[in-house]
mmCIF file of C-alpha atoms in Angstrom:
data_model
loop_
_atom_site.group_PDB
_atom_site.id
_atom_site.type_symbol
_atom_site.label_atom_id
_atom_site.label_comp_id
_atom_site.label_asym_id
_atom_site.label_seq_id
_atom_site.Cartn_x
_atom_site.Cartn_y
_atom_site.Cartn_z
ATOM 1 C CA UNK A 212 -80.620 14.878 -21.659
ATOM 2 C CA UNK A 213 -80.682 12.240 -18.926
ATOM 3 C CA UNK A 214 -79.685 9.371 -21.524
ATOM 4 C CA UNK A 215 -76.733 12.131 -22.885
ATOM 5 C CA UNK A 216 -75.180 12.095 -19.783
ATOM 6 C CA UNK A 217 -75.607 8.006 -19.054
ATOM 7 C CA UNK A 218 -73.383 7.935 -22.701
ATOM 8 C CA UNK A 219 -70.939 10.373 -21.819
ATOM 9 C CA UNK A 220 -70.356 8.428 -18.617
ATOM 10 C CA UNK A 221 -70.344 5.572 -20.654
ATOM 11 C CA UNK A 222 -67.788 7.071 -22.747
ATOM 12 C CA UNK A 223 -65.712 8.150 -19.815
ATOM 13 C CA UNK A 224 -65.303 4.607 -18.250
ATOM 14 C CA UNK A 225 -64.513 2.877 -21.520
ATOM 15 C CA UNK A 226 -62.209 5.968 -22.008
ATOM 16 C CA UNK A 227 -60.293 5.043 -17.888
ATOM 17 C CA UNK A 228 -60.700 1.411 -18.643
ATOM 18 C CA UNK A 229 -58.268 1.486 -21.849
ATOM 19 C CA UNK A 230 -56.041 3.690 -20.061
ATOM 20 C CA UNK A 231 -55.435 1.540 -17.297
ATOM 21 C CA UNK A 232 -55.219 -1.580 -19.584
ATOM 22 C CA UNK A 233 -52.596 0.345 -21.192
ATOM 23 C CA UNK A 234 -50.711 1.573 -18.612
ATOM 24 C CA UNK A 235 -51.002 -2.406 -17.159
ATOM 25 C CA UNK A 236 -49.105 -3.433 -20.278
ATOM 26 C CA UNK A 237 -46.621 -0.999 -20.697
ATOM 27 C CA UNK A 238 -45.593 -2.292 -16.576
ATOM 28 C CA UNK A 239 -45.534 -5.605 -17.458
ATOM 29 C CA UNK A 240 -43.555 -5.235 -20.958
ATOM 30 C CA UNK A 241 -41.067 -3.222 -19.120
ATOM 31 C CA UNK A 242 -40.811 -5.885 -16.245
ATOM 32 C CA UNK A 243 -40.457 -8.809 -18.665
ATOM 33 C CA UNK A 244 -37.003 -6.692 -20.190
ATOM 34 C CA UNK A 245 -35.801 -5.861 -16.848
ATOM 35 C CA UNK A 246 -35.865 -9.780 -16.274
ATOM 36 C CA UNK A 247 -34.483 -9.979 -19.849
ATOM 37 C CA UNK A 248 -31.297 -8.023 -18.896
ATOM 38 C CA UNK A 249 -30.847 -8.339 -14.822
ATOM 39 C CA UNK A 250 -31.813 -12.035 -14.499
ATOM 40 C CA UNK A 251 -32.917 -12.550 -10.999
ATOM 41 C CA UNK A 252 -30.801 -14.852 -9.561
ATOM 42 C CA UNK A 253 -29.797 -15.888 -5.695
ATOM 43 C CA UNK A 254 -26.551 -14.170 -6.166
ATOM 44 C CA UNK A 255 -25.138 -11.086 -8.427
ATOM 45 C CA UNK A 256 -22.508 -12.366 -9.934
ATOM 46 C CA UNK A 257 -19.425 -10.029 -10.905
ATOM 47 C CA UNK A 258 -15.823 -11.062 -11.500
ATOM 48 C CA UNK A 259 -13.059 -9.128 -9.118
ATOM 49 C CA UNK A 260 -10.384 -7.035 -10.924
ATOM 50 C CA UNK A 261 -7.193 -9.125 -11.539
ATOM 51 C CA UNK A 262 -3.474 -7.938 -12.526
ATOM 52 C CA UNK A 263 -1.533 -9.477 -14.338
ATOM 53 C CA UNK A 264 2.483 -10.052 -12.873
ATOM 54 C CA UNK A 265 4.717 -10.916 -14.854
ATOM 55 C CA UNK A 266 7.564 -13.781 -14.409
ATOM 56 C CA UNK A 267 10.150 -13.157 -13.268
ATOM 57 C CA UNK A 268 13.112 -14.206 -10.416
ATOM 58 C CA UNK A 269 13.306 -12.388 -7.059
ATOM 59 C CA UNK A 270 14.897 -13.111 -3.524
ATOM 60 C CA UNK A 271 12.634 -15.162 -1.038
ATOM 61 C CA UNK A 272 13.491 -14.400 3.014
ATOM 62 C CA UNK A 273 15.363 -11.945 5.146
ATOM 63 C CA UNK A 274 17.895 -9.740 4.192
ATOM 64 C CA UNK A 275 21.391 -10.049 6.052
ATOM 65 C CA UNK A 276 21.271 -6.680 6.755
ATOM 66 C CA UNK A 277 17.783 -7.216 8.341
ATOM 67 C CA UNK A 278 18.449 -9.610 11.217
ATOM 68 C CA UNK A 279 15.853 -8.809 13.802
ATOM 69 C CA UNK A 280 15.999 -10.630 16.980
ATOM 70 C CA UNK A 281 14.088 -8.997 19.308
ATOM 71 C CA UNK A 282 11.329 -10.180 17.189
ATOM 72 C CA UNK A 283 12.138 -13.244 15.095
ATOM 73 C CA UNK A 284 14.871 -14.993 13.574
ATOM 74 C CA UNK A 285 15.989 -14.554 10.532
ATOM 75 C CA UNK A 286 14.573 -17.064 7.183
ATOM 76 C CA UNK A 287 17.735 -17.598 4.793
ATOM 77 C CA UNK A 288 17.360 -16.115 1.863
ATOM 78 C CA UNK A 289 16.817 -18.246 -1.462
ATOM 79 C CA UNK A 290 16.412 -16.806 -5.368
ATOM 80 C CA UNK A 291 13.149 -17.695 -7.103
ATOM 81 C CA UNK A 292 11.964 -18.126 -10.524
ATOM 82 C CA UNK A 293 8.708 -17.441 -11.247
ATOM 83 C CA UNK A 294 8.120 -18.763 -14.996
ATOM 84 C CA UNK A 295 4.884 -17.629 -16.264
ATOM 85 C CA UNK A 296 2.605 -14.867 -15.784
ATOM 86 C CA UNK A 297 -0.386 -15.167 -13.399
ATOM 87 C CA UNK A 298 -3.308 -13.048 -12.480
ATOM 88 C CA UNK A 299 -3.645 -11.635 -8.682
ATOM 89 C CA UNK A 300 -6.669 -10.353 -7.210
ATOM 90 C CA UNK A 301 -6.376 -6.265 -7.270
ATOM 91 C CA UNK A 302 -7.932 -6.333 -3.521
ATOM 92 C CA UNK A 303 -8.449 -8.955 -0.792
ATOM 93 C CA UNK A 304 -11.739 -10.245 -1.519
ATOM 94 C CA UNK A 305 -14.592 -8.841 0.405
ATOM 95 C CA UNK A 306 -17.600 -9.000 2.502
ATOM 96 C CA UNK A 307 -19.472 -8.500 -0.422
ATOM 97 C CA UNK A 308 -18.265 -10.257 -3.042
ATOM 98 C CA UNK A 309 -17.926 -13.515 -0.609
ATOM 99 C CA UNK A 310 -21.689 -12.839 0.682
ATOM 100 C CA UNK A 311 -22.750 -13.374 -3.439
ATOM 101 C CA UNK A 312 -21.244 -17.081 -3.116
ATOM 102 C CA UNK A 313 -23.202 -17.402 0.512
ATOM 103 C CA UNK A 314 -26.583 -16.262 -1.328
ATOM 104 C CA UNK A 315 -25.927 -18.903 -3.908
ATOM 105 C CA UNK A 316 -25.731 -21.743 -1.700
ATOM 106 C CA UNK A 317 -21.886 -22.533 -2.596
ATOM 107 C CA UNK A 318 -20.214 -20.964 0.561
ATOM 108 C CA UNK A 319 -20.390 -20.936 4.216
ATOM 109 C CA UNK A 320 -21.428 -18.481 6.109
ATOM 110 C CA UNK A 321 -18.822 -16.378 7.787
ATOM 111 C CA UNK A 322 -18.787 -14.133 10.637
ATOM 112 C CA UNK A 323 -18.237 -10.166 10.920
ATOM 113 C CA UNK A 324 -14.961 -9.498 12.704
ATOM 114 C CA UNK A 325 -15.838 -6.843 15.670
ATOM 115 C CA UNK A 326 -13.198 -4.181 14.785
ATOM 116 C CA UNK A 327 -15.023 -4.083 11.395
ATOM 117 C CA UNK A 328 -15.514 -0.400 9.214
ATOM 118 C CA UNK A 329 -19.365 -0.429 8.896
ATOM 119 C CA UNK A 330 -19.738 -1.317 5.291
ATOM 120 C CA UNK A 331 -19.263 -4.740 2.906
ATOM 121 C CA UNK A 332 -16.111 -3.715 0.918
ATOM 122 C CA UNK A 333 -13.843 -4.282 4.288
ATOM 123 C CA UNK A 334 -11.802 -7.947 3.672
ATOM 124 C CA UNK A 335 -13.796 -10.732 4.335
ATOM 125 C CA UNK A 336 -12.383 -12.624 7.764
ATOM 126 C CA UNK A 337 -12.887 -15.603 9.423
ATOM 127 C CA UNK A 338 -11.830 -17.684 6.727
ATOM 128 C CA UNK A 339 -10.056 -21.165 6.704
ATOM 129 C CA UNK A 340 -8.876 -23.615 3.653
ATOM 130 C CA UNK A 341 -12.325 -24.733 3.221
ATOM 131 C CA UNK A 342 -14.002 -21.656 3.096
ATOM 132 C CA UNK A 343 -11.432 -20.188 0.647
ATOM 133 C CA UNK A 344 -11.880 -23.510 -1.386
ATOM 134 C CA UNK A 345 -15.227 -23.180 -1.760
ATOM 135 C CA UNK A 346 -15.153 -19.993 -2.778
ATOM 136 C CA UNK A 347 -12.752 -20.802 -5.684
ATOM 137 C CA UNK A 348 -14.441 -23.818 -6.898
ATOM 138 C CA UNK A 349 -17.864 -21.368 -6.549
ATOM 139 C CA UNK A 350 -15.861 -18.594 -9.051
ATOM 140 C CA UNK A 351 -14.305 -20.705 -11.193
ATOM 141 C CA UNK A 352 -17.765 -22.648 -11.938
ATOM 142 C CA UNK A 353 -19.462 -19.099 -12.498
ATOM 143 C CA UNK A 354 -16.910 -17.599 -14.549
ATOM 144 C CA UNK A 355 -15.605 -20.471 -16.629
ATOM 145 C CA UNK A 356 -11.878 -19.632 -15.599
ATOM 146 C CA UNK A 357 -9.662 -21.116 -12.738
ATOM 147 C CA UNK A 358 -9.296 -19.016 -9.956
ATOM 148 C CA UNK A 359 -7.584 -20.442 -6.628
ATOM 149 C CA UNK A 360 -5.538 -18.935 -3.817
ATOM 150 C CA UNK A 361 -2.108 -17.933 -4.711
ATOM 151 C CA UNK A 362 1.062 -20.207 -3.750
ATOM 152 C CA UNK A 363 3.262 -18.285 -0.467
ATOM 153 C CA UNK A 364 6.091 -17.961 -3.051
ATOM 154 C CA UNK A 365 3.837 -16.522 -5.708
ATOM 155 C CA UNK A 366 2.438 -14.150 -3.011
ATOM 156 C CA UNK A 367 5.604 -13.004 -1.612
ATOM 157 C CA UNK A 368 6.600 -12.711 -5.279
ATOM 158 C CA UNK A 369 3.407 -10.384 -6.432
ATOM 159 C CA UNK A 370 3.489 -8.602 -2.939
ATOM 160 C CA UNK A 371 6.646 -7.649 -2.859
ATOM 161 C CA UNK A 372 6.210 -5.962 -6.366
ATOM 162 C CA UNK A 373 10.248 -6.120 -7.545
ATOM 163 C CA UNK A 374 11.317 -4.639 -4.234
ATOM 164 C CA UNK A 375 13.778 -6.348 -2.162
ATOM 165 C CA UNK A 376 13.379 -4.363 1.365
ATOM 166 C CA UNK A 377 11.355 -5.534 4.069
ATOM 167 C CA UNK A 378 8.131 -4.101 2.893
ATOM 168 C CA UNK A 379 6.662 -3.456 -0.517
ATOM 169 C CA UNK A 380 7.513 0.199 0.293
ATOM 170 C CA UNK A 381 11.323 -0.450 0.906
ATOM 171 C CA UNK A 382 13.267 -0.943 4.300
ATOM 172 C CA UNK A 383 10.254 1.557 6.075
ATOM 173 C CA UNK A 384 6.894 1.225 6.293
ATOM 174 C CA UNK A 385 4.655 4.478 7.576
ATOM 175 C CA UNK A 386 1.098 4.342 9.025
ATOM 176 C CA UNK A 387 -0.615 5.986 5.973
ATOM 177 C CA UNK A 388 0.962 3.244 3.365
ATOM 178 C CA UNK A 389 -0.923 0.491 5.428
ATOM 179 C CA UNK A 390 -3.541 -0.741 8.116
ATOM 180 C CA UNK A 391 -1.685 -1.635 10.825
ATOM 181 C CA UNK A 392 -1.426 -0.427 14.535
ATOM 182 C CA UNK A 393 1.508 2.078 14.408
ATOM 183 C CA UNK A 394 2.204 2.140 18.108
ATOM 184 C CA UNK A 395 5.606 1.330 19.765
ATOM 185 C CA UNK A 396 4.867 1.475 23.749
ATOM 186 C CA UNK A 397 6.747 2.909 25.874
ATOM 187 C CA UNK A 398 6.288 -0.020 27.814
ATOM 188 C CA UNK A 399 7.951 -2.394 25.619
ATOM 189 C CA UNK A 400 11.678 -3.298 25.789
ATOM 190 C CA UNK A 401 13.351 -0.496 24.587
ATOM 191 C CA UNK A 402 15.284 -2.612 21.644
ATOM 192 C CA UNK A 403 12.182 -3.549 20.560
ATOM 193 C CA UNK A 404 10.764 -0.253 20.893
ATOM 194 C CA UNK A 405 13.652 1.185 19.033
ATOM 195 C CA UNK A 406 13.179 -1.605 16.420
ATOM 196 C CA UNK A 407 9.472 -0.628 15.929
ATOM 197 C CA UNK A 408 10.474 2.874 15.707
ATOM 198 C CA UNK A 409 13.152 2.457 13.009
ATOM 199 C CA UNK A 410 10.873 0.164 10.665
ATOM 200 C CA UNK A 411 8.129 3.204 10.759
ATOM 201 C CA UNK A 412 11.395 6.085 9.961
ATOM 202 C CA UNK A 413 10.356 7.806 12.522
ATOM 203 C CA UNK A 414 11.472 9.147 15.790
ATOM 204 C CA UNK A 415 8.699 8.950 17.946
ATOM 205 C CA UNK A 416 5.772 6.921 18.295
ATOM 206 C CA UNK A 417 2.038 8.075 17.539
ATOM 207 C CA UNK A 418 0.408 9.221 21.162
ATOM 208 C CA UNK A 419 -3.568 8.803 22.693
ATOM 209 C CA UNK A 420 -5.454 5.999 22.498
ATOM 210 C CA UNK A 421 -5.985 4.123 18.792
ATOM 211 C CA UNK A 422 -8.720 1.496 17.880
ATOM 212 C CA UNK A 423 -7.514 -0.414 15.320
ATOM 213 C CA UNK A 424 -10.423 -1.575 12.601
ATOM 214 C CA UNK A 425 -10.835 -3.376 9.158
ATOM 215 C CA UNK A 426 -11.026 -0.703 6.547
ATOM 216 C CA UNK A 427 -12.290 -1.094 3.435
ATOM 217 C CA UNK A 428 -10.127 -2.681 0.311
ATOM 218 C CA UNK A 429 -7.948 0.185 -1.637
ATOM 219 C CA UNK A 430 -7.729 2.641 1.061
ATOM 220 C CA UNK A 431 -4.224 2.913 0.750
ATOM 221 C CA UNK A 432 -1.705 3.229 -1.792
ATOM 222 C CA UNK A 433 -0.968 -0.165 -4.514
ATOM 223 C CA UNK A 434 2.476 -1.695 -5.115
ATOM 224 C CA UNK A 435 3.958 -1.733 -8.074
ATOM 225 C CA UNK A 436 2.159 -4.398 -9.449
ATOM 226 C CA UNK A 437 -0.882 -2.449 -8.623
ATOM 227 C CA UNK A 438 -1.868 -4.451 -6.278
ATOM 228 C CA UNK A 439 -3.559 -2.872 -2.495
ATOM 229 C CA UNK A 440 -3.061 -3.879 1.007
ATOM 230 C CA UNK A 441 -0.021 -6.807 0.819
ATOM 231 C CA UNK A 442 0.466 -5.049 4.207
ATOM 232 C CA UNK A 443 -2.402 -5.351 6.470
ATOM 233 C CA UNK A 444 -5.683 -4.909 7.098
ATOM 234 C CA UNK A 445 -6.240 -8.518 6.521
ATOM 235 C CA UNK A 446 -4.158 -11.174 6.643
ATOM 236 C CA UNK A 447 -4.152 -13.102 3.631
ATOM 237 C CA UNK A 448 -4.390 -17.477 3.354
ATOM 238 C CA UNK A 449 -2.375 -19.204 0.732
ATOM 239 C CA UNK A 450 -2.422 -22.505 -0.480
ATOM 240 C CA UNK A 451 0.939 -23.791 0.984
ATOM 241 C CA UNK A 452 0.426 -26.696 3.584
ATOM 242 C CA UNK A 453 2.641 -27.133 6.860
ATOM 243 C CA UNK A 454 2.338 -31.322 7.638
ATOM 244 C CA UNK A 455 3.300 -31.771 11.229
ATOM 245 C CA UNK A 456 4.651 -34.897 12.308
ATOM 246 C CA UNK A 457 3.070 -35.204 15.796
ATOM 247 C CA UNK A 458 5.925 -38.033 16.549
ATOM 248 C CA UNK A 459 8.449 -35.586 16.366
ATOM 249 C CA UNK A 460 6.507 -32.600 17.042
ATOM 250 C CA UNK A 461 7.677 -29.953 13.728
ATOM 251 C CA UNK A 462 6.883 -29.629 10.499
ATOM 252 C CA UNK A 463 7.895 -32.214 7.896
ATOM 253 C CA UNK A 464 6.913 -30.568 4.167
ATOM 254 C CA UNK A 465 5.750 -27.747 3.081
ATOM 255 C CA UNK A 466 3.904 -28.592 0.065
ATOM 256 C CA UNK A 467 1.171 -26.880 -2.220
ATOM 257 C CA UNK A 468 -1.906 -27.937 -0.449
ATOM 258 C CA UNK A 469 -3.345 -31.286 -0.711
ATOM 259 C CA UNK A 470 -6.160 -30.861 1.512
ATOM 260 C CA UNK A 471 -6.621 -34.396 2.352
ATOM 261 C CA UNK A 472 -3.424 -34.784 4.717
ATOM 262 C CA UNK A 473 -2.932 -31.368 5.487
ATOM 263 C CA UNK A 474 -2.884 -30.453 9.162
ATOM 264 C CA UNK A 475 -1.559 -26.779 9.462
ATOM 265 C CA UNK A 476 -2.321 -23.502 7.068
ATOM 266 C CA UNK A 477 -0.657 -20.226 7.136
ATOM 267 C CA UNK A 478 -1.482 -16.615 6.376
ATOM 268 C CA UNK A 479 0.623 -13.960 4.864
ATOM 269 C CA UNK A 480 0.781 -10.261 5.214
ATOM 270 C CA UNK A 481 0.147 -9.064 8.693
ATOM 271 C CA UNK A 482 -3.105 -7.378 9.783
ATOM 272 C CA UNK A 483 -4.483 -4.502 11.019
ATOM 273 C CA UNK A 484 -3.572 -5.086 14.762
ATOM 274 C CA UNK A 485 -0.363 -6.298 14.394
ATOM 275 C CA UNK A 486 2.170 -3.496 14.868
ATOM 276 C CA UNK A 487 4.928 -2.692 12.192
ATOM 277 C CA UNK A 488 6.969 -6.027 13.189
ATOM 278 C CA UNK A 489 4.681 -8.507 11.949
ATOM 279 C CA UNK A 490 4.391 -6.175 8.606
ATOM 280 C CA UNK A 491 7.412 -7.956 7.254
ATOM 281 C CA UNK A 492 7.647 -10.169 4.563
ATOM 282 C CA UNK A 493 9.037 -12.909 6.243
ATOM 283 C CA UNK A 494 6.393 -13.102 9.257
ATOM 284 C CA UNK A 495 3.859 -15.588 8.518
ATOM 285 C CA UNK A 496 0.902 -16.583 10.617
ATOM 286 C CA UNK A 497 0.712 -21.081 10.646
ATOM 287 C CA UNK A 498 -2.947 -21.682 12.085
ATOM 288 C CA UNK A 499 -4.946 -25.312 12.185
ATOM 289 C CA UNK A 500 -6.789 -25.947 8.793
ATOM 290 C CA UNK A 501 -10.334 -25.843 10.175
ATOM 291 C CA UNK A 502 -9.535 -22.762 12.425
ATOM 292 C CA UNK A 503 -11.671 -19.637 11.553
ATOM 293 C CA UNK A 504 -8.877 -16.864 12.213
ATOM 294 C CA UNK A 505 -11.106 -13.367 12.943
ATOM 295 C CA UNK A 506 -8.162 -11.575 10.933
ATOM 296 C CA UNK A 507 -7.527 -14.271 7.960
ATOM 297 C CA UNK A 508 -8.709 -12.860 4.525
ATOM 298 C CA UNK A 509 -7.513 -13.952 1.245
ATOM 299 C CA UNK A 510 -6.727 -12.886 -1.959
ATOM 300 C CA UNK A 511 -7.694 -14.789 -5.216
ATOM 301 C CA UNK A 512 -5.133 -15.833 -8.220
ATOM 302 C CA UNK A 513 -5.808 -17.218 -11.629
ATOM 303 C CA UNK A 514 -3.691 -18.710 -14.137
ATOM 304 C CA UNK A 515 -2.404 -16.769 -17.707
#
């Protein structure tokens, strides 16, 4: 009875033994295909979601009928021929996708802007010509396509989405079509008050206190090119270079940027804590080239 037992015991740890072999196996074959099809790697790589604009001509500057003085003179107007198609980042890049090209040892760090929605899909800010470079060359290596930062005529072009108004939304532009800071104090001149009124179409400006934030990419309604937030929550870099000629103090060119002997950058688009004025599309932000501006973004292009 007594040697029974011992066999049945036997039995029963051969029996656990197998299972646990087995089970062993089936972890490991499962964690070898999970390698297989999610390669572990420093950074997940996925490519943003383009659109494609077409060519095309439009006018570049400020309308006639749009002088605005209490604000900033007006840019003459020039037409513009755009001759091939090019692709234009959906959304301003992000946090996120940025913080992929960090992990993988291609990019910078950059820092968290304080008025910042609490999640990775806001804009990515502080970013400067060689922060925006490096992500390009980082994306273009990864993907096998050419991605760079669009041209300021190409932007204006894609942002302004075939309309010829001050905004992408016409001659107005209201607080719940963008992310900017809709207030026109009472404090202010009242032209300028009147001014900032008149862009919004409204009568009266919003009342109580309003903290202006980042908010995350697509929160408000696309052009017609599809294309969210030419208005802004960020502000967004392109690769047009202002050369200053410190002998005469102003600008000389205003080439497509060679980064070697360029000494000035600018951003496009307004931001989030600019009010409805510096929404426009002829309000542009110059800034040094190394600068880190806490509301510069940037949105990606890539050619047909």
């Amino acid at each position: 009875m007594v040697q029974v037992e011992w066999n049945m015991s036997q039995v029963k740890r051969k029996f656990l033994s197998s299972f646990w072999t087995y089970r062993c196996a089936v972890s490991l074959l499962m964690l070898a295909l999970l390698r297989v099809s999610f390669p572990a790697t420093a950074a997940d790589f996925q490519e943003p979601e383009m659109v494609l604009v077409p060519a095309g001509t439009f006018t570049m500057g400020t309308p006639s009928w749009a002088d605005d003085p209490t604000w900033f003179p007006r840019i003459p107007q020039r037409r513009v021929s755009i001759d091939r198609s090019f692709w234009v980042g959906k959304y301003e890049v992000t946090r996120a996708e940025y913080q992929h090209c960090v992990e993988d040892g291609a990019c910078p760090p950059s820092k968290v802007h304080r008025f910042s929605a609490p999640t990775d899909l806001v804009p990515i800010t502080y970013i400067n010509l060689k922060k925006a470079q490096a992500y390009t060359d980082w994306l273009s290596k990864k993907s096998g396509k050419k991605y760079r930062l669009l041209t300021g005529i190409e932007w204006e072009y894609a942002a302004r989405g075939g309309e010829t108004g001050l905004f992408s939304t016409g001659t107005y532009l209201r607080s719940d079509q963008a992310n900017f800071s809709p207030m026109c104090s009472p404090r202010s001149a009242p032209r300028w008050r009147k001014r900032c009124l008149e862009l919004q179409g409204v009568r009266s400006s919003v009342s109580g206190r309003i903290t202006p934030e980042l908010k995350p990419v697509g929160s408000y309604p696309p052009n017609r090119y599809a294309l969210h937030d030419v208005h802004g929550n960020a502000s967004e870099l392109v690769s047009d270079c202002i050369v200053w000629d410190e002998d005469q103090k102003k600008p000389i060119s205003n080439n497509v940027w060679q980064i070697e002997r360029c000494n000035y950058a600018y951003f496009m688009g307004g931001y989030f804590e600019l009010s409805v004025h510096g929404q426009r599309f002829d309000y542009v932000l110059p800034t040094y080239i190394d600068t880190e501006t806490p509301h510069g973004g940037f949105r990606l292009a890539m050619d047909q």
